[in-house]
Amino acid sequence: MIVGLIVNPVAGLGGAVALKGSDGPEVQARALALGAVPRARARAAAALRALRARRPEVLVRTVAGPMGEESALAAGVRYQLAHRPPASDTGAADTRAAVAALGVVDLLLFAGGDGTARDVLDAGPRPPVLGVPAGVKVYSGCFAVSPAAAGAGAAAFDGRTVEAEVVDLDEEAHRAGGLGVRLYGTVRVPAGRVRLSGRKTGSSAAPPGSAESIARAVVAAMRPGTAYALGPGATTLAVGRALGLELTPLGVDVVRDGAVLARDVTEQRLLTLAMSQVTHGVLSVIGGQGFVIGRGNQQFSPRVLDALAGVTVLATQQKLAALGGRPLLVDSGDPVADAALAGHVRVVTGHRESVLYRIQSASEELP
């Protein structure tokens, strides 16, 4: 089996430092200046380890340096180089060139986020592809739910494929304060027992008032003197409206006693607050995917989760029903932190309404 591998080494840089994404050299430089730690190479290596455990004979065809070679070395897989980027600072053009240079492979793995998926799509890949989630948002349907799931899915690939959508944040909607995504095209992905994340869906199908009903329940349960870290999402924005506050659409804001305590916080700032006072996390479920942690809210890192006094999960009944019984997912990057949240969680679905719902690590094996 020959598997191609392309890593976007700067994918996900902007998440923990509250930059909403990692596209563009200016954003990447700012993220590094704020203390961001690259994670795409490590997540690609985790996918390769899962692949090698199931297919020891696999050969990985990849790109020199941080665009793949370093991950292959870390995972201990057999590999060969098919491409060398012309410069150490790589970008979208390098991803597209790498897709063309890898040649004939059985499956192309790429580690990144929605921007990387768009670059792969633009290159017109001949083999089927599978994304290793390493970006900030990861809304596209061509990603596995975790690095381990990507490796297991690659190992089980039998040649059958289906179409999956590539989407990215709608920048015009973002500037207007919305949270919409735009469809850019489709790619072929494995059709077998691959745990794909699925495309993010919005809350537009929910009856009017659903988010407001949930918001009333959250506000009614808030305790004086306690801080609440409100994650991104349309439902948490409704909590802000119920408090008479305008929150950051794609950020994490901390409120206390009906006022904003800290706006658009980084992971480090959130950790400092959580360690200095009683702080609860308030998180919404990503529609269509079921993620609670690890998609667009990297500020809730393993160490922040450990410092929180508790976590409240929000979702409309329609959003939970659309999951078809699939569990809610956690992908913090730390198996221990993910396991600590696994089990069942009470999800607020409306005013005086809640349900007990299963939640598990995104890296947990299929039954």
Coordinates of C-alpha atoms in Angstrom, one line a residue:
M1 CA 0.0 0.0 0.0
I2 CA 1.4 3.4 -1.0
V3 CA -0.1 6.4 0.9
G4 CA 0.7 10.0 0.0
L5 CA 1.2 12.5 2.8
I6 CA 1.1 16.3 2.8
V7 CA 1.3 18.4 6.0
N8 CA 0.5 22.1 6.2
P9 CA 2.9 22.9 9.0
V10 CA 1.2 26.1 10.0
A11 CA -2.4 24.7 10.1
G12 CA -4.1 25.4 13.4
L13 CA -1.6 28.0 14.6
G14 CA -4.3 30.7 15.1
G15 CA -6.7 28.7 17.2
A16 CA -5.4 28.8 20.7
V17 CA -4.3 32.4 20.3
A18 CA -7.8 33.6 19.3
L19 CA -7.0 34.5 15.6
K20 CA -9.9 32.4 14.2
G21 CA -7.7 30.8 11.5
S22 CA -4.2 30.5 10.2
D23 CA -4.4 31.7 6.6
G24 CA -1.7 34.1 5.4
P25 CA 1.9 34.8 6.5
E26 CA 0.8 37.9 8.5
V27 CA -1.6 35.8 10.6
Q28 CA 0.9 33.0 11.0
A29 CA 3.7 35.4 12.2
R30 CA 1.3 37.0 14.6
A31 CA 0.2 33.6 16.0
L32 CA 3.8 32.6 16.6
A33 CA 4.5 36.0 18.3
L34 CA 1.6 35.3 20.6
G35 CA 3.1 32.0 21.6
A36 CA 1.2 29.6 19.3
V37 CA 2.7 26.1 19.0
P38 CA 2.5 24.2 15.7
R39 CA 0.6 21.0 16.0
A40 CA -0.1 19.7 12.4
R41 CA 3.1 17.7 12.2
A42 CA 2.4 15.9 15.5
R43 CA -1.2 15.1 14.4
A44 CA 0.0 13.8 11.1
A45 CA 2.5 11.5 12.9
A46 CA -0.4 10.2 15.1
A47 CA -2.3 9.3 12.0
L48 CA 0.7 7.5 10.5
R49 CA 1.2 5.5 13.8
A50 CA -2.4 4.3 13.6
L51 CA -1.9 3.4 10.0
R52 CA 1.5 1.6 10.6
A53 CA 0.0 -0.4 13.5
R54 CA -2.6 -1.9 11.1
R55 CA -0.5 -2.0 7.9
P56 CA 3.2 -2.3 8.9
E57 CA 4.2 -2.7 5.2
V58 CA 2.8 0.7 4.2
L59 CA 5.0 3.0 2.2
V60 CA 4.5 6.7 2.6
R61 CA 5.3 9.0 -0.3
T62 CA 5.7 12.5 1.1
V63 CA 7.3 16.0 1.0
A64 CA 10.6 17.0 2.5
G65 CA 10.9 18.7 5.9
P66 CA 7.9 19.8 7.9
M67 CA 5.5 19.1 5.0
G68 CA 5.6 15.4 5.7
E69 CA 9.0 14.0 6.2
E70 CA 9.3 15.0 9.8
S71 CA 6.0 13.3 10.6
A72 CA 7.0 10.1 8.8
L73 CA 10.2 10.0 10.8
A74 CA 8.4 10.6 14.1
A75 CA 5.9 7.8 13.3
G76 CA 8.6 5.3 12.2
V77 CA 7.1 4.5 8.8
R78 CA 8.9 3.6 5.6
Y79 CA 8.8 6.6 3.4
Q80 CA 10.2 8.1 0.2
L81 CA 10.5 11.8 -0.8
A82 CA 8.7 12.9 -3.9
H83 CA 9.0 16.6 -3.6
R84 CA 11.1 19.4 -2.0
P85 CA 9.5 22.8 -1.4
P86 CA 11.6 25.6 -2.9
A87 CA 11.7 27.5 0.4
S88 CA 11.3 26.8 4.1
D89 CA 8.3 29.0 4.5
T90 CA 5.5 27.1 2.7
G91 CA 2.1 28.2 1.6
A92 CA -0.9 27.3 -0.5
A93 CA 1.1 27.0 -3.7
D94 CA 3.4 24.5 -2.1
T95 CA 0.5 22.3 -1.1
R96 CA -0.9 22.4 -4.7
A97 CA 2.6 21.6 -6.1
A98 CA 3.0 18.7 -3.7
V99 CA -0.3 17.2 -4.7
A100 CA 0.9 17.1 -8.3
A101 CA 4.4 15.8 -7.4
L102 CA 3.3 12.8 -5.3
G103 CA 2.2 11.0 -8.4
V104 CA 0.3 7.7 -8.2
V105 CA -0.7 6.7 -4.6
D106 CA -3.5 4.6 -3.3
L107 CA -4.7 7.3 -1.0
L108 CA -3.6 10.9 -0.2
L109 CA -3.6 12.0 3.4
F110 CA -3.3 15.7 4.1
A111 CA -3.0 17.3 7.5
G112 CA -4.5 20.8 7.9
G113 CA -7.8 22.6 8.0
D114 CA -10.4 23.9 5.6
G115 CA -7.9 26.2 3.9
T116 CA -5.6 23.2 3.2
A117 CA -8.6 21.2 1.9
R118 CA -9.3 24.0 -0.5
D119 CA -5.7 23.9 -1.7
V120 CA -5.9 20.1 -2.2
L121 CA -9.2 20.5 -4.1
D122 CA -7.7 23.3 -6.3
A123 CA -4.8 21.0 -7.3
G124 CA -7.3 18.4 -8.7
P125 CA -6.0 15.3 -6.9
R126 CA -6.2 12.1 -8.9
P127 CA -6.3 9.7 -5.9
P128 CA -9.0 9.7 -3.2
V129 CA -8.1 11.9 -0.2
L130 CA -8.6 11.9 3.5
G131 CA -8.0 14.8 5.8
V132 CA -6.2 14.6 9.1
P133 CA -7.8 17.3 11.3
A134 CA -5.2 19.9 12.3
G135 CA -6.8 23.2 11.5
V136 CA -8.8 25.7 13.6
K137 CA -12.3 25.0 12.3
V138 CA -12.3 21.8 10.2
Y139 CA -15.9 22.3 8.9
S140 CA -15.4 20.2 5.6
G141 CA -16.7 16.7 5.3
C142 CA -13.5 15.2 3.9
F143 CA -11.8 14.9 7.3
A144 CA -11.7 12.0 9.7
V145 CA -12.9 12.8 13.2
S146 CA -9.4 12.5 14.6
P147 CA -5.8 11.7 13.6
A148 CA -6.2 8.1 14.9
A149 CA -9.4 7.7 12.9
A150 CA -7.6 9.0 9.8
G151 CA -4.9 6.4 10.2
A152 CA -7.3 3.6 10.9
G153 CA -9.4 4.6 7.9
A154 CA -6.4 4.7 5.6
A155 CA -5.4 1.2 6.7
A156 CA -8.9 -0.1 6.0
F157 CA -9.3 1.6 2.6
D158 CA -10.5 -1.0 0.0
G159 CA -10.8 1.3 -3.0
R160 CA -14.4 2.3 -2.6
T161 CA -15.1 6.0 -2.5
V162 CA -17.8 8.5 -2.0
E163 CA -18.0 12.3 -2.5
A164 CA -17.3 14.7 0.4
E165 CA -17.7 18.4 0.5
V166 CA -15.0 21.0 0.9
V167 CA -16.3 24.1 2.7
D168 CA -14.7 27.1 4.4
L169 CA -15.8 30.1 6.4
D170 CA -17.9 32.6 4.4
E171 CA -15.7 35.7 4.9
E172 CA -18.4 38.1 3.8
A173 CA -20.8 36.6 6.4
H174 CA -18.0 36.7 9.0
R175 CA -17.5 40.4 8.4
A176 CA -21.2 40.9 8.8
G177 CA -21.1 39.0 12.1
G178 CA -22.5 35.7 10.8
L179 CA -21.2 32.2 11.1
G180 CA -22.0 30.8 7.6
V181 CA -19.8 28.5 5.5
R182 CA -19.4 28.4 1.8
L183 CA -19.2 25.3 -0.4
Y184 CA -16.2 25.1 -2.7
G185 CA -16.4 21.7 -4.3
T186 CA -16.1 18.0 -3.6
V187 CA -13.4 15.4 -3.4
R188 CA -13.4 11.6 -3.3
V189 CA -12.9 10.0 0.1
P190 CA -12.9 6.4 1.4
A191 CA -16.3 4.9 1.6
G192 CA -15.6 2.1 4.1
R193 CA -15.5 2.2 7.9
V194 CA -13.9 5.6 8.0
R195 CA -15.1 7.9 10.8
L196 CA -15.6 11.0 8.8
S197 CA -16.5 14.2 10.6
G198 CA -19.2 15.2 8.1
R199 CA -19.8 18.8 6.9
K200 CA -20.7 21.3 9.5
T201 CA -24.4 22.4 9.3
G202 CA -25.9 25.5 10.7
S203 CA -28.8 26.1 13.1
S204 CA -31.2 27.6 10.5
A205 CA -33.4 24.5 10.5
A206 CA -34.2 25.0 14.2
P207 CA -37.6 26.5 15.0
P208 CA -37.5 30.3 15.8
G209 CA -36.8 30.8 19.5
S210 CA -34.9 27.6 20.1
A211 CA -31.5 29.3 20.8
E212 CA -33.3 32.0 22.8
S213 CA -35.0 29.3 24.9
I214 CA -31.6 27.7 25.6
A215 CA -30.1 31.1 26.4
R216 CA -32.8 31.8 29.0
A217 CA -32.0 28.5 30.7
V218 CA -28.3 29.3 30.8
V219 CA -28.7 32.8 32.2
A220 CA -31.2 31.6 34.8
A221 CA -28.6 29.1 36.1
M222 CA -25.7 31.6 36.3
R223 CA -24.4 32.1 39.8
P224 CA -23.3 35.5 41.2
G225 CA -19.5 35.9 41.3
T226 CA -18.9 32.9 39.0
A227 CA -17.2 33.5 35.6
Y228 CA -18.6 31.8 32.4
A229 CA -16.4 31.2 29.4
L230 CA -18.7 31.3 26.4
G231 CA -17.4 29.4 23.4
P232 CA -18.1 30.3 19.8
G233 CA -21.4 29.5 18.1
A234 CA -24.9 30.8 17.3
T235 CA -26.4 29.4 20.5
T236 CA -23.8 31.0 22.8
L237 CA -24.3 34.3 20.9
A238 CA -27.9 34.0 22.0
V239 CA -26.7 33.8 25.6
G240 CA -25.0 37.1 25.1
R241 CA -28.2 38.6 23.7
A242 CA -30.1 37.4 26.7
L243 CA -27.5 39.1 28.9
G244 CA -27.7 42.3 26.8
L245 CA -24.2 41.8 25.6
E246 CA -22.6 41.6 22.2
L247 CA -20.2 38.7 22.1
T248 CA -17.4 37.9 19.7
P249 CA -18.9 35.7 16.9
L250 CA -16.1 33.2 16.5
G251 CA -14.3 33.9 19.8
V252 CA -14.4 33.0 23.5
D253 CA -15.7 35.7 25.8
V254 CA -15.8 35.5 29.6
V255 CA -18.7 37.0 31.4
R256 CA -19.5 37.5 35.1
D257 CA -22.4 39.0 36.9
G258 CA -24.0 40.1 33.6
A259 CA -21.0 41.9 32.2
V260 CA -18.1 41.0 30.0
L261 CA -15.0 40.2 32.1
A262 CA -12.7 39.5 29.2
R263 CA -13.4 39.6 25.4
D264 CA -12.0 37.2 22.7
V265 CA -9.5 35.5 25.0
T266 CA -6.5 33.4 24.1
E267 CA -5.9 30.0 25.6
Q268 CA -3.4 31.5 28.0
R269 CA -5.7 34.3 29.1
L270 CA -8.5 31.8 29.7
L271 CA -6.2 29.6 31.7
T272 CA -5.2 32.5 33.9
L273 CA -8.8 33.4 34.6
A274 CA -9.8 29.8 35.3
M275 CA -7.0 29.4 37.8
S276 CA -7.8 32.7 39.6
Q277 CA -11.6 32.3 40.1
V278 CA -14.4 29.8 39.7
T279 CA -15.0 29.5 36.0
H280 CA -17.5 27.4 34.0
G281 CA -17.2 26.6 30.2
V282 CA -20.4 27.1 28.1
L283 CA -20.0 25.2 24.8
S284 CA -22.3 24.6 21.9
V285 CA -22.4 21.5 19.6
I286 CA -21.2 21.8 16.0
G287 CA -24.2 20.9 13.9
G288 CA -23.7 17.8 11.6
Q289 CA -20.5 16.9 13.3
G290 CA -21.2 16.7 17.0
F291 CA -18.0 18.2 18.2
V292 CA -18.0 20.0 21.6
I293 CA -14.2 20.4 22.0
G294 CA -11.5 20.8 19.3
R295 CA -13.2 22.5 16.4
G296 CA -12.9 26.3 16.4
N297 CA -12.5 26.5 20.2
Q298 CA -8.9 25.5 20.8
Q299 CA -8.8 28.0 23.7
F300 CA -10.4 25.2 25.7
S301 CA -7.1 23.3 25.8
P302 CA -6.5 20.2 28.1
R303 CA -5.0 22.4 30.8
V304 CA -7.9 24.9 30.6
L305 CA -10.4 22.0 30.8
D306 CA -8.6 20.7 33.9
A307 CA -8.9 24.2 35.5
L308 CA -12.6 24.7 34.8
A309 CA -15.1 24.1 37.6
G310 CA -17.5 22.5 35.1
V311 CA -18.7 22.5 31.5
T312 CA -22.3 23.2 30.2
V313 CA -23.1 21.9 26.7
L314 CA -25.8 23.5 24.6
A315 CA -27.7 22.2 21.6
T316 CA -31.2 22.4 20.1
Q317 CA -33.2 19.2 20.0
Q318 CA -33.1 19.3 16.2
K319 CA -29.3 19.4 16.2
L320 CA -29.1 16.4 18.5
A321 CA -31.7 14.5 16.4
A322 CA -29.7 15.2 13.3
L323 CA -26.8 13.2 14.8
G324 CA -28.9 10.0 14.4
G325 CA -27.7 8.6 17.7
R326 CA -24.0 9.3 17.1
P327 CA -22.1 10.5 20.2
L328 CA -20.9 14.0 20.9
L329 CA -17.1 14.2 20.3
V330 CA -14.1 15.6 22.1
D331 CA -10.7 16.2 20.3
S332 CA -8.6 18.3 22.6
G333 CA -5.3 16.7 21.4
D334 CA -4.7 15.0 24.8
P335 CA -6.2 11.5 25.2
V336 CA -6.2 11.8 29.0
A337 CA -8.2 15.0 28.9
D338 CA -10.6 13.5 26.3
A339 CA -11.1 10.4 28.4
A340 CA -11.9 12.5 31.4
L341 CA -14.9 14.1 29.6
A342 CA -16.1 10.8 28.1
G343 CA -19.4 9.2 29.4
H344 CA -22.6 11.1 29.4
V345 CA -23.2 14.9 29.6
R346 CA -26.3 16.8 30.3
V347 CA -27.2 18.9 27.3
V348 CA -29.3 22.0 27.7
T349 CA -31.9 22.0 24.9
G350 CA -34.3 24.7 26.1
H351 CA -35.8 26.5 29.0
R352 CA -36.2 23.9 31.7
E353 CA -35.3 21.2 29.1
S354 CA -32.3 19.0 29.0
V355 CA -31.2 15.5 27.9
L356 CA -28.5 13.2 29.0
Y357 CA -26.3 12.4 25.9
R358 CA -23.3 10.2 25.3
I359 CA -19.9 12.0 24.7
Q360 CA -16.7 10.3 23.8
S361 CA -13.2 10.9 22.5
A362 CA -13.0 11.4 18.8
S363 CA -10.1 8.9 18.8
E364 CA -12.2 6.1 20.3
E365 CA -12.4 3.0 18.1
L366 CA -15.5 2.0 16.2
P367 CA -17.5 -0.8 17.9

